[in-house]
Each structure stands twice: as structure tokens, then as C-alpha cells.
mmCIF file with all atom_site columns, C-alpha atoms in Angstrom:
data_model
loop_
_atom_site.group_PDB
_atom_site.id
_atom_site.type_symbol
_atom_site.label_atom_id
_atom_site.label_alt_id
_atom_site.label_comp_id
_atom_site.label_asym_id
_atom_site.label_entity_id
_atom_site.label_seq_id
_atom_site.pdbx_PDB_ins_code
_atom_site.Cartn_x
_atom_site.Cartn_y
_atom_site.Cartn_z
_atom_site.occupancy
_atom_site.B_iso_or_equiv
_atom_site.pdbx_formal_charge
_atom_site.auth_seq_id
_atom_site.auth_comp_id
_atom_site.auth_asym_id
_atom_site.auth_atom_id
_atom_site.pdbx_PDB_model_num
ATOM 1   C CA . MET A 1 1   ? -121.738 -80.832 -70.677  1.00 0.00 ? 10  MET A CA 1
ATOM 2   C CA . HIS A 1 2   ? -123.050 -77.310 -70.997  1.00 0.00 ? 11  HIS A CA 1
ATOM 3   C CA . PHE A 1 3   ? -121.600 -74.177 -72.598  1.00 0.00 ? 12  PHE A CA 1
ATOM 4   C CA . ASN A 1 4   ? -122.380 -70.659 -71.430  1.00 0.00 ? 13  ASN A CA 1
ATOM 5   C CA . LYS A 1 5   ? -121.199 -68.996 -74.661  1.00 0.00 ? 14  LYS A CA 1
ATOM 6   C CA . VAL A 1 6   ? -120.351 -70.536 -78.029  1.00 0.00 ? 15  VAL A CA 1
ATOM 7   C CA . LEU A 1 7   ? -119.057 -68.468 -80.940  1.00 0.00 ? 16  LEU A CA 1
ATOM 8   C CA . ILE A 1 8   ? -119.360 -69.632 -84.501  1.00 0.00 ? 17  ILE A CA 1
ATOM 9   C CA . PHE A 1 9   ? -117.386 -67.987 -87.279  1.00 0.00 ? 18  PHE A CA 1
ATOM 10  C CA . GLY A 1 10  ? -119.148 -69.001 -90.469  1.00 0.00 ? 19  GLY A CA 1
ATOM 11  C CA . VAL A 1 11  ? -122.861 -69.597 -89.913  1.00 0.00 ? 20  VAL A CA 1
ATOM 12  C CA . GLY A 1 12  ? -123.376 -71.544 -93.119  1.00 0.00 ? 21  GLY A CA 1
ATOM 13  C CA . LEU A 1 13  ? -124.482 -75.144 -93.439  1.00 0.00 ? 22  LEU A CA 1
ATOM 14  C CA . ILE A 1 14  ? -121.837 -76.587 -91.087  1.00 0.00 ? 23  ILE A CA 1
ATOM 15  C CA . GLY A 1 15  ? -121.661 -73.780 -88.517  1.00 0.00 ? 24  GLY A CA 1
ATOM 16  C CA . ALA A 1 16  ? -125.422 -73.285 -88.337  1.00 0.00 ? 25  ALA A CA 1
ATOM 17  C CA . SER A 1 17  ? -126.049 -77.037 -88.106  1.00 0.00 ? 26  SER A CA 1
ATOM 18  C CA . PHE A 1 18  ? -123.547 -77.196 -85.226  1.00 0.00 ? 27  PHE A CA 1
ATOM 19  C CA . ALA A 1 19  ? -125.476 -74.396 -83.497  1.00 0.00 ? 28  ALA A CA 1
ATOM 20  C CA . ARG A 1 20  ? -128.793 -76.166 -84.108  1.00 0.00 ? 29  ARG A CA 1
ATOM 21  C CA . GLY A 1 21  ? -127.370 -79.429 -82.782  1.00 0.00 ? 30  GLY A CA 1
ATOM 22  C CA . LEU A 1 22  ? -126.170 -77.791 -79.567  1.00 0.00 ? 31  LEU A CA 1
ATOM 23  C CA . LYS A 1 23  ? -129.516 -76.037 -79.142  1.00 0.00 ? 32  LYS A CA 1
ATOM 24  C CA . ALA A 1 24  ? -131.442 -79.279 -79.702  1.00 0.00 ? 33  ALA A CA 1
ATOM 25  C CA . ALA A 1 25  ? -129.312 -80.853 -76.960  1.00 0.00 ? 34  ALA A CA 1
ATOM 26  C CA . HIS A 1 26  ? -129.923 -77.832 -74.683  1.00 0.00 ? 35  HIS A CA 1
ATOM 27  C CA . ALA A 1 27  ? -126.140 -77.594 -74.395  1.00 0.00 ? 36  ALA A CA 1
ATOM 28  C CA . ALA A 1 28  ? -125.554 -73.842 -74.889  1.00 0.00 ? 37  ALA A CA 1
ATOM 29  C CA . ASP A 1 29  ? -126.985 -70.731 -73.262  1.00 0.00 ? 38  ASP A CA 1
ATOM 30  C CA . ASP A 1 30  ? -125.790 -68.206 -75.831  1.00 0.00 ? 39  ASP A CA 1
ATOM 31  C CA . ILE A 1 31  ? -124.627 -68.788 -79.405  1.00 0.00 ? 40  ILE A CA 1
ATOM 32  C CA . VAL A 1 32  ? -123.057 -65.844 -81.208  1.00 0.00 ? 41  VAL A CA 1
ATOM 33  C CA . GLY A 1 33  ? -122.605 -65.963 -84.972  1.00 0.00 ? 42  GLY A CA 1
ATOM 34  C CA . PHE A 1 34  ? -120.028 -64.107 -87.029  1.00 0.00 ? 43  PHE A CA 1
ATOM 35  C CA . GLY A 1 35  ? -119.914 -64.044 -90.804  1.00 0.00 ? 44  GLY A CA 1
ATOM 36  C CA . ARG A 1 36  ? -119.230 -62.130 -93.998  1.00 0.00 ? 45  ARG A CA 1
ATOM 37  C CA . THR A 1 37  ? -122.805 -61.884 -95.188  1.00 0.00 ? 46  THR A CA 1
ATOM 38  C CA . PRO A 1 38  ? -125.222 -59.772 -93.134  1.00 0.00 ? 47  PRO A CA 1
ATOM 39  C CA . LYS A 1 39  ? -128.170 -61.354 -94.965  1.00 0.00 ? 48  LYS A CA 1
ATOM 40  C CA . ASN A 1 40  ? -127.170 -64.894 -93.899  1.00 0.00 ? 49  ASN A CA 1
ATOM 41  C CA . LEU A 1 41  ? -126.533 -63.733 -90.300  1.00 0.00 ? 50  LEU A CA 1
ATOM 42  C CA . LYS A 1 42  ? -129.998 -62.136 -90.237  1.00 0.00 ? 51  LYS A CA 1
ATOM 43  C CA . VAL A 1 43  ? -131.526 -65.400 -91.490  1.00 0.00 ? 52  VAL A CA 1
ATOM 44  C CA . ALA A 1 44  ? -129.656 -67.328 -88.785  1.00 0.00 ? 53  ALA A CA 1
ATOM 45  C CA . TYR A 1 45  ? -130.853 -64.897 -86.125  1.00 0.00 ? 54  TYR A CA 1
ATOM 46  C CA . ASP A 1 46  ? -134.447 -64.767 -87.388  1.00 0.00 ? 55  ASP A CA 1
ATOM 47  C CA . LEU A 1 47  ? -134.609 -68.587 -87.429  1.00 0.00 ? 56  LEU A CA 1
ATOM 48  C CA . GLY A 1 48  ? -133.293 -68.743 -83.854  1.00 0.00 ? 57  GLY A CA 1
ATOM 49  C CA . ILE A 1 49  ? -130.124 -70.573 -84.911  1.00 0.00 ? 58  ILE A CA 1
ATOM 50  C CA . ILE A 1 50  ? -127.965 -67.934 -83.218  1.00 0.00 ? 59  ILE A CA 1
ATOM 51  C CA . ASP A 1 51  ? -128.881 -65.765 -80.248  1.00 0.00 ? 60  ASP A CA 1
ATOM 52  C CA . GLU A 1 52  ? -126.704 -62.818 -81.262  1.00 0.00 ? 61  GLU A CA 1
ATOM 53  C CA . VAL A 1 53  ? -125.076 -61.479 -84.389  1.00 0.00 ? 62  VAL A CA 1
ATOM 54  C CA . GLY A 1 54  ? -121.435 -60.830 -83.573  1.00 0.00 ? 63  GLY A CA 1
ATOM 55  C CA . ILE A 1 55  ? -120.034 -57.443 -84.489  1.00 0.00 ? 64  ILE A CA 1
ATOM 56  C CA . ASN A 1 56  ? -116.743 -57.082 -82.622  1.00 0.00 ? 65  ASN A CA 1
ATOM 57  C CA . PRO A 1 57  ? -115.131 -60.354 -81.587  1.00 0.00 ? 66  PRO A CA 1
ATOM 58  C CA . GLY A 1 58  ? -113.062 -58.873 -78.718  1.00 0.00 ? 67  GLY A CA 1
ATOM 59  C CA . VAL A 1 59  ? -115.447 -59.173 -75.793  1.00 0.00 ? 68  VAL A CA 1
ATOM 60  C CA . ALA A 1 60  ? -117.306 -62.185 -77.174  1.00 0.00 ? 69  ALA A CA 1
ATOM 61  C CA . VAL A 1 61  ? -114.094 -64.171 -77.689  1.00 0.00 ? 70  VAL A CA 1
ATOM 62  C CA . ARG A 1 62  ? -112.870 -63.368 -74.174  1.00 0.00 ? 71  ARG A CA 1
ATOM 63  C CA . GLU A 1 63  ? -116.114 -64.731 -72.685  1.00 0.00 ? 72  GLU A CA 1
ATOM 64  C CA . ALA A 1 64  ? -116.510 -67.778 -74.940  1.00 0.00 ? 73  ALA A CA 1
ATOM 65  C CA . ASP A 1 65  ? -116.233 -71.351 -73.726  1.00 0.00 ? 74  ASP A CA 1
ATOM 66  C CA . LEU A 1 66  ? -115.982 -72.749 -77.252  1.00 0.00 ? 75  LEU A CA 1
ATOM 67  C CA . ILE A 1 67  ? -115.294 -71.226 -80.668  1.00 0.00 ? 76  ILE A CA 1
ATOM 68  C CA . LEU A 1 68  ? -115.978 -73.091 -83.914  1.00 0.00 ? 77  LEU A CA 1
ATOM 69  C CA . VAL A 1 69  ? -114.389 -71.684 -87.054  1.00 0.00 ? 78  VAL A CA 1
ATOM 70  C CA . ALA A 1 70  ? -116.531 -73.099 -89.871  1.00 0.00 ? 79  ALA A CA 1
ATOM 71  C CA . THR A 1 71  ? -115.401 -70.918 -92.746  1.00 0.00 ? 80  THR A CA 1
ATOM 72  C CA . PRO A 1 72  ? -113.559 -71.886 -95.905  1.00 0.00 ? 81  PRO A CA 1
ATOM 73  C CA . VAL A 1 73  ? -109.999 -72.895 -95.002  1.00 0.00 ? 82  VAL A CA 1
ATOM 74  C CA . GLY A 1 74  ? -108.569 -69.879 -96.834  1.00 0.00 ? 83  GLY A CA 1
ATOM 75  C CA . GLN A 1 75  ? -110.300 -67.494 -94.398  1.00 0.00 ? 84  GLN A CA 1
ATOM 76  C CA . MET A 1 76  ? -109.185 -69.225 -91.195  1.00 0.00 ? 85  MET A CA 1
ATOM 77  C CA . SER A 1 77  ? -105.775 -67.585 -90.870  1.00 0.00 ? 86  SER A CA 1
ATOM 78  C CA . GLU A 1 78  ? -107.331 -64.118 -90.783  1.00 0.00 ? 87  GLU A CA 1
ATOM 79  C CA . ILE A 1 79  ? -109.931 -65.201 -88.230  1.00 0.00 ? 88  ILE A CA 1
ATOM 80  C CA . PHE A 1 80  ? -107.296 -66.829 -86.015  1.00 0.00 ? 89  PHE A CA 1
ATOM 81  C CA . GLN A 1 81  ? -105.250 -63.599 -86.139  1.00 0.00 ? 90  GLN A CA 1
ATOM 82  C CA . ARG A 1 82  ? -108.316 -61.517 -85.233  1.00 0.00 ? 91  ARG A CA 1
ATOM 83  C CA . ILE A 1 83  ? -109.343 -63.624 -82.245  1.00 0.00 ? 92  ILE A CA 1
ATOM 84  C CA . ALA A 1 84  ? -105.917 -64.565 -80.829  1.00 0.00 ? 93  ALA A CA 1
ATOM 85  C CA . PRO A 1 85  ? -105.384 -61.390 -78.748  1.00 0.00 ? 94  PRO A CA 1
ATOM 86  C CA . TYR A 1 86  ? -108.741 -61.871 -77.026  1.00 0.00 ? 95  TYR A CA 1
ATOM 87  C CA . LEU A 1 87  ? -108.688 -65.591 -76.168  1.00 0.00 ? 96  LEU A CA 1
ATOM 88  C CA . GLY A 1 88  ? -109.878 -66.253 -72.655  1.00 0.00 ? 97  GLY A CA 1
ATOM 89  C CA . GLU A 1 89  ? -107.682 -68.469 -70.517  1.00 0.00 ? 98  GLU A CA 1
ATOM 90  C CA . HIS A 1 90  ? -110.130 -71.371 -70.818  1.00 0.00 ? 99  HIS A CA 1
ATOM 91  C CA . THR A 1 91  ? -111.535 -70.698 -74.292  1.00 0.00 ? 100 THR A CA 1
ATOM 92  C CA . ILE A 1 92  ? -111.204 -73.660 -76.658  1.00 0.00 ? 101 ILE A CA 1
ATOM 93  C CA . VAL A 1 93  ? -111.035 -73.091 -80.414  1.00 0.00 ? 102 VAL A CA 1
ATOM 94  C CA . THR A 1 94  ? -111.786 -75.761 -82.995  1.00 0.00 ? 103 THR A CA 1
ATOM 95  C CA . ASP A 1 95  ? -112.403 -75.769 -86.710  1.00 0.00 ? 104 ASP A CA 1
ATOM 96  C CA . ALA A 1 96  ? -114.395 -77.597 -89.361  1.00 0.00 ? 105 ALA A CA 1
ATOM 97  C CA . GLY A 1 97  ? -111.811 -77.318 -92.113  1.00 0.00 ? 106 GLY A CA 1
ATOM 98  C CA . SER A 1 98  ? -111.365 -80.066 -94.670  1.00 0.00 ? 107 SER A CA 1
ATOM 99  C CA . THR A 1 99  ? -107.563 -79.811 -94.547  1.00 0.00 ? 108 THR A CA 1
ATOM 100 C CA . LYS A 1 100 ? -105.387 -79.811 -91.469  1.00 0.00 ? 109 LYS A CA 1
ATOM 101 C CA . ALA A 1 101 ? -101.711 -79.041 -92.167  1.00 0.00 ? 110 ALA A CA 1
ATOM 102 C CA . ASP A 1 102 ? -102.395 -75.518 -93.453  1.00 0.00 ? 111 ASP A CA 1
ATOM 103 C CA . VAL A 1 103 ? -105.012 -74.840 -90.778  1.00 0.00 ? 112 VAL A CA 1
ATOM 104 C CA . VAL A 1 104 ? -102.688 -75.972 -87.974  1.00 0.00 ? 113 VAL A CA 1
ATOM 105 C CA . GLU A 1 105 ? -99.866  -73.869 -89.455  1.00 0.00 ? 114 GLU A CA 1
ATOM 106 C CA . ALA A 1 106 ? -102.147 -70.809 -89.471  1.00 0.00 ? 115 ALA A CA 1
ATOM 107 C CA . ALA A 1 107 ? -103.276 -71.559 -85.904  1.00 0.00 ? 116 ALA A CA 1
ATOM 108 C CA . ARG A 1 108 ? -99.674  -71.920 -84.694  1.00 0.00 ? 117 ARG A CA 1
ATOM 109 C CA . ALA A 1 109 ? -98.770  -68.578 -86.297  1.00 0.00 ? 118 ALA A CA 1
ATOM 110 C CA . ALA A 1 110 ? -101.748 -66.812 -84.720  1.00 0.00 ? 119 ALA A CA 1
ATOM 111 C CA . PHE A 1 111 ? -101.984 -68.452 -81.290  1.00 0.00 ? 120 PHE A CA 1
ATOM 112 C CA . GLY A 1 112 ? -98.283  -68.912 -80.551  1.00 0.00 ? 121 GLY A CA 1
ATOM 113 C CA . LEU A 1 113 ? -97.820  -70.235 -77.019  1.00 0.00 ? 122 LEU A CA 1
ATOM 114 C CA . ARG A 1 114 ? -101.607 -70.631 -76.708  1.00 0.00 ? 123 ARG A CA 1
ATOM 115 C CA . ILE A 1 115 ? -101.734 -73.223 -79.506  1.00 0.00 ? 124 ILE A CA 1
ATOM 116 C CA . GLY A 1 116 ? -102.844 -75.791 -76.933  1.00 0.00 ? 125 GLY A CA 1
ATOM 117 C CA . GLN A 1 117 ? -106.239 -74.085 -76.892  1.00 0.00 ? 126 GLN A CA 1
ATOM 118 C CA . PHE A 1 118 ? -106.792 -75.072 -80.538  1.00 0.00 ? 127 PHE A CA 1
ATOM 119 C CA . VAL A 1 119 ? -108.166 -78.575 -81.166  1.00 0.00 ? 128 VAL A CA 1
ATOM 120 C CA . PRO A 1 120 ? -108.332 -79.253 -84.937  1.00 0.00 ? 129 PRO A CA 1
ATOM 121 C CA . GLY A 1 121 ? -111.335 -81.115 -86.301  1.00 0.00 ? 130 GLY A CA 1
ATOM 122 C CA . HIS A 1 122 ? -113.202 -82.022 -89.457  1.00 0.00 ? 131 HIS A CA 1
ATOM 123 C CA . PRO A 1 123 ? -116.835 -83.123 -89.716  1.00 0.00 ? 132 PRO A CA 1
ATOM 124 C CA . ILE A 1 124 ? -117.470 -85.532 -92.578  1.00 0.00 ? 133 ILE A CA 1
ATOM 125 C CA . ALA A 1 125 ? -120.901 -84.175 -93.377  1.00 0.00 ? 134 ALA A CA 1
ATOM 126 C CA . GLY A 1 126 ? -122.514 -81.835 -95.819  1.00 0.00 ? 135 GLY A CA 1
ATOM 127 C CA . ALA A 1 127 ? -125.345 -81.325 -98.248  1.00 0.00 ? 136 ALA A CA 1
ATOM 128 C CA . GLU A 1 128 ? -125.975 -79.960 -101.707 1.00 0.00 ? 137 GLU A CA 1
ATOM 129 C CA . THR A 1 129 ? -127.319 -76.726 -100.231 1.00 0.00 ? 138 THR A CA 1
ATOM 130 C CA . SER A 1 130 ? -125.565 -74.016 -98.245  1.00 0.00 ? 139 SER A CA 1
ATOM 131 C CA . GLY A 1 131 ? -126.243 -71.182 -95.853  1.00 0.00 ? 140 GLY A CA 1
ATOM 132 C CA . ALA A 1 132 ? -128.009 -70.971 -92.514  1.00 0.00 ? 141 ALA A CA 1
ATOM 133 C CA . GLU A 1 133 ? -131.355 -71.700 -94.123  1.00 0.00 ? 142 GLU A CA 1
ATOM 134 C CA . ALA A 1 134 ? -130.112 -75.114 -95.263  1.00 0.00 ? 143 ALA A CA 1
ATOM 135 C CA . SER A 1 135 ? -128.844 -76.100 -91.803  1.00 0.00 ? 144 SER A CA 1
ATOM 136 C CA . ARG A 1 136 ? -130.328 -78.967 -89.820  1.00 0.00 ? 145 ARG A CA 1
ATOM 137 C CA . ALA A 1 137 ? -130.047 -79.991 -86.182  1.00 0.00 ? 146 ALA A CA 1
ATOM 138 C CA . ASP A 1 138 ? -129.487 -83.589 -87.302  1.00 0.00 ? 147 ASP A CA 1
ATOM 139 C CA . LEU A 1 139 ? -126.868 -82.946 -90.023  1.00 0.00 ? 148 LEU A CA 1
ATOM 140 C CA . PHE A 1 140 ? -124.166 -84.652 -87.950  1.00 0.00 ? 149 PHE A CA 1
ATOM 141 C CA . GLN A 1 141 ? -126.361 -87.505 -86.686  1.00 0.00 ? 150 GLN A CA 1
ATOM 142 C CA . ASP A 1 142 ? -124.359 -90.720 -87.094  1.00 0.00 ? 151 ASP A CA 1
ATOM 143 C CA . ARG A 1 143 ? -121.784 -88.885 -89.234  1.00 0.00 ? 152 ARG A CA 1
ATOM 144 C CA . LYS A 1 144 ? -118.069 -89.034 -88.574  1.00 0.00 ? 153 LYS A CA 1
ATOM 145 C CA . VAL A 1 145 ? -116.108 -86.147 -87.109  1.00 0.00 ? 154 VAL A CA 1
ATOM 146 C CA . VAL A 1 146 ? -112.346 -86.523 -87.074  1.00 0.00 ? 155 VAL A CA 1
ATOM 147 C CA . LEU A 1 147 ? -110.357 -84.712 -84.393  1.00 0.00 ? 156 LEU A CA 1
ATOM 148 C CA . THR A 1 148 ? -106.629 -84.337 -84.990  1.00 0.00 ? 157 THR A CA 1
ATOM 149 C CA . PRO A 1 149 ? -105.307 -83.215 -81.603  1.00 0.00 ? 158 PRO A CA 1
ATOM 150 C CA . LEU A 1 150 ? -101.970 -81.486 -81.188  1.00 0.00 ? 159 LEU A CA 1
ATOM 151 C CA . LEU A 1 151 ? -99.301  -82.553 -78.725  1.00 0.00 ? 160 LEU A CA 1
ATOM 152 C CA . GLU A 1 152 ? -99.960  -79.269 -76.893  1.00 0.00 ? 161 GLU A CA 1
ATOM 153 C CA . ASN A 1 153 ? -103.685 -80.009 -76.318  1.00 0.00 ? 162 ASN A CA 1
ATOM 154 C CA . ARG A 1 154 ? -104.928 -80.840 -72.841  1.00 0.00 ? 163 ARG A CA 1
ATOM 155 C CA . ILE A 1 155 ? -106.933 -84.081 -72.653  1.00 0.00 ? 164 ILE A CA 1
ATOM 156 C CA . GLU A 1 156 ? -109.815 -82.115 -71.069  1.00 0.00 ? 165 GLU A CA 1
ATOM 157 C CA . ASP A 1 157 ? -109.963 -79.742 -74.049  1.00 0.00 ? 166 ASP A CA 1
ATOM 158 C CA . ILE A 1 158 ? -109.972 -82.595 -76.550  1.00 0.00 ? 167 ILE A CA 1
ATOM 159 C CA . GLU A 1 159 ? -112.790 -84.212 -74.578  1.00 0.00 ? 168 GLU A CA 1
ATOM 160 C CA . THR A 1 160 ? -114.765 -80.953 -74.554  1.00 0.00 ? 169 THR A CA 1
ATOM 161 C CA . VAL A 1 161 ? -114.593 -80.684 -78.342  1.00 0.00 ? 170 VAL A CA 1
ATOM 162 C CA . ARG A 1 162 ? -115.401 -84.391 -78.713  1.00 0.00 ? 171 ARG A CA 1
ATOM 163 C CA . ARG A 1 163 ? -118.407 -84.046 -76.428  1.00 0.00 ? 172 ARG A CA 1
ATOM 164 C CA . ALA A 1 164 ? -119.698 -80.956 -78.288  1.00 0.00 ? 173 ALA A CA 1
ATOM 165 C CA . TRP A 1 165 ? -119.748 -82.893 -81.557  1.00 0.00 ? 174 TRP A CA 1
ATOM 166 C CA . GLU A 1 166 ? -121.341 -85.890 -79.846  1.00 0.00 ? 175 GLU A CA 1
ATOM 167 C CA . LEU A 1 167 ? -124.079 -83.629 -78.504  1.00 0.00 ? 176 LEU A CA 1
ATOM 168 C CA . CYS A 1 168 ? -124.768 -82.808 -82.176  1.00 0.00 ? 177 CYS A CA 1
ATOM 169 C CA . GLY A 1 169 ? -125.128 -86.544 -82.877  1.00 0.00 ? 178 GLY A CA 1
ATOM 170 C CA . ALA A 1 170 ? -121.696 -87.153 -84.406  1.00 0.00 ? 179 ALA A CA 1
ATOM 171 C CA . ASP A 1 171 ? -119.550 -90.246 -84.126  1.00 0.00 ? 180 ASP A CA 1
ATOM 172 C CA . VAL A 1 172 ? -116.140 -88.829 -83.171  1.00 0.00 ? 181 VAL A CA 1
#
């Protein structure tokens, strides 16, 4: 499995470790990071964790194969609303939120009939530190990731998300 473009909203410990894991597996050509803190995005870029700092999600979202939303759950609704109008026909969105009912509700509200492109997930991993600087390519090695697919998901999309996490070393 190989991704041309991966977008990560929230390039903190989880998002940046996901990026590092994909890079270590040589599974992504271009990783674009979006976030609230310019300083953290600069760190992620300077360390080679991301290839680009995202400014305007429109074009990037349209071209993305996979989008990981790895922000606090409370920020996901706004991100889903921002990216929904730009989703490419084959773009898959997943999340790393620790709760699912509220995240799925926010995704349904934002994506509407395109809800099938959203495959909910939750990595059971973390560390005492945060930010891109604390990320590790092996953070998910032998750690559990739980996917909670929706009835609207295509099997192929679920498998794509599963395989992405497995490329990062996770047990899905």
C-alpha cells in the first residue's frame, strides 16, 4: 500500500508519530500537516515529519488519499465542516479520537451523504510528552488501534485505514 498524499490535522504526538510511521514504511510520497500552532508545525517540518505545512485545506483535501484528524475531539467538528466541501471522490478520512459517538455525530453532520468516506478509529497509544518533537516512528509498534466502521463504509476503505495503521506497526 502506498499513498500519494496524506493530510494530518493535528501534528502533535499522535499525528506526527503516524506521519513518522508512514515515512519509515516508505508508504507516503507527500505528508501535509495542519495545526493551530505555527511553532509546532515548523518543528514538524524542520524535523522532516511533514513535507508541507498546510495553509488552505481546499486543494490539499481534494488531492488527498488519506486524512487523519488527530486533534482533541472538541475540535473535530470544525475540521470536518472545513474539509467536507473539498473531499475528493476517493479521499478517506479517519480520526484518532478517544470517543466515538460524538465524533461520528459530528462527521455525519459535516459529511452528509459522503459519511461512508469516514472510517472512525482510535489508537491506544500515547506518552507523557506532547507535540511533534515528542513523536516517534515506533509509537504504535505492537499497540492496539480500534477501528469502529460505519454501516456506510466500503470494505476497501476500512482495509485502507487498517493497512495504514499496520504500516505504522499497530495491531488493528
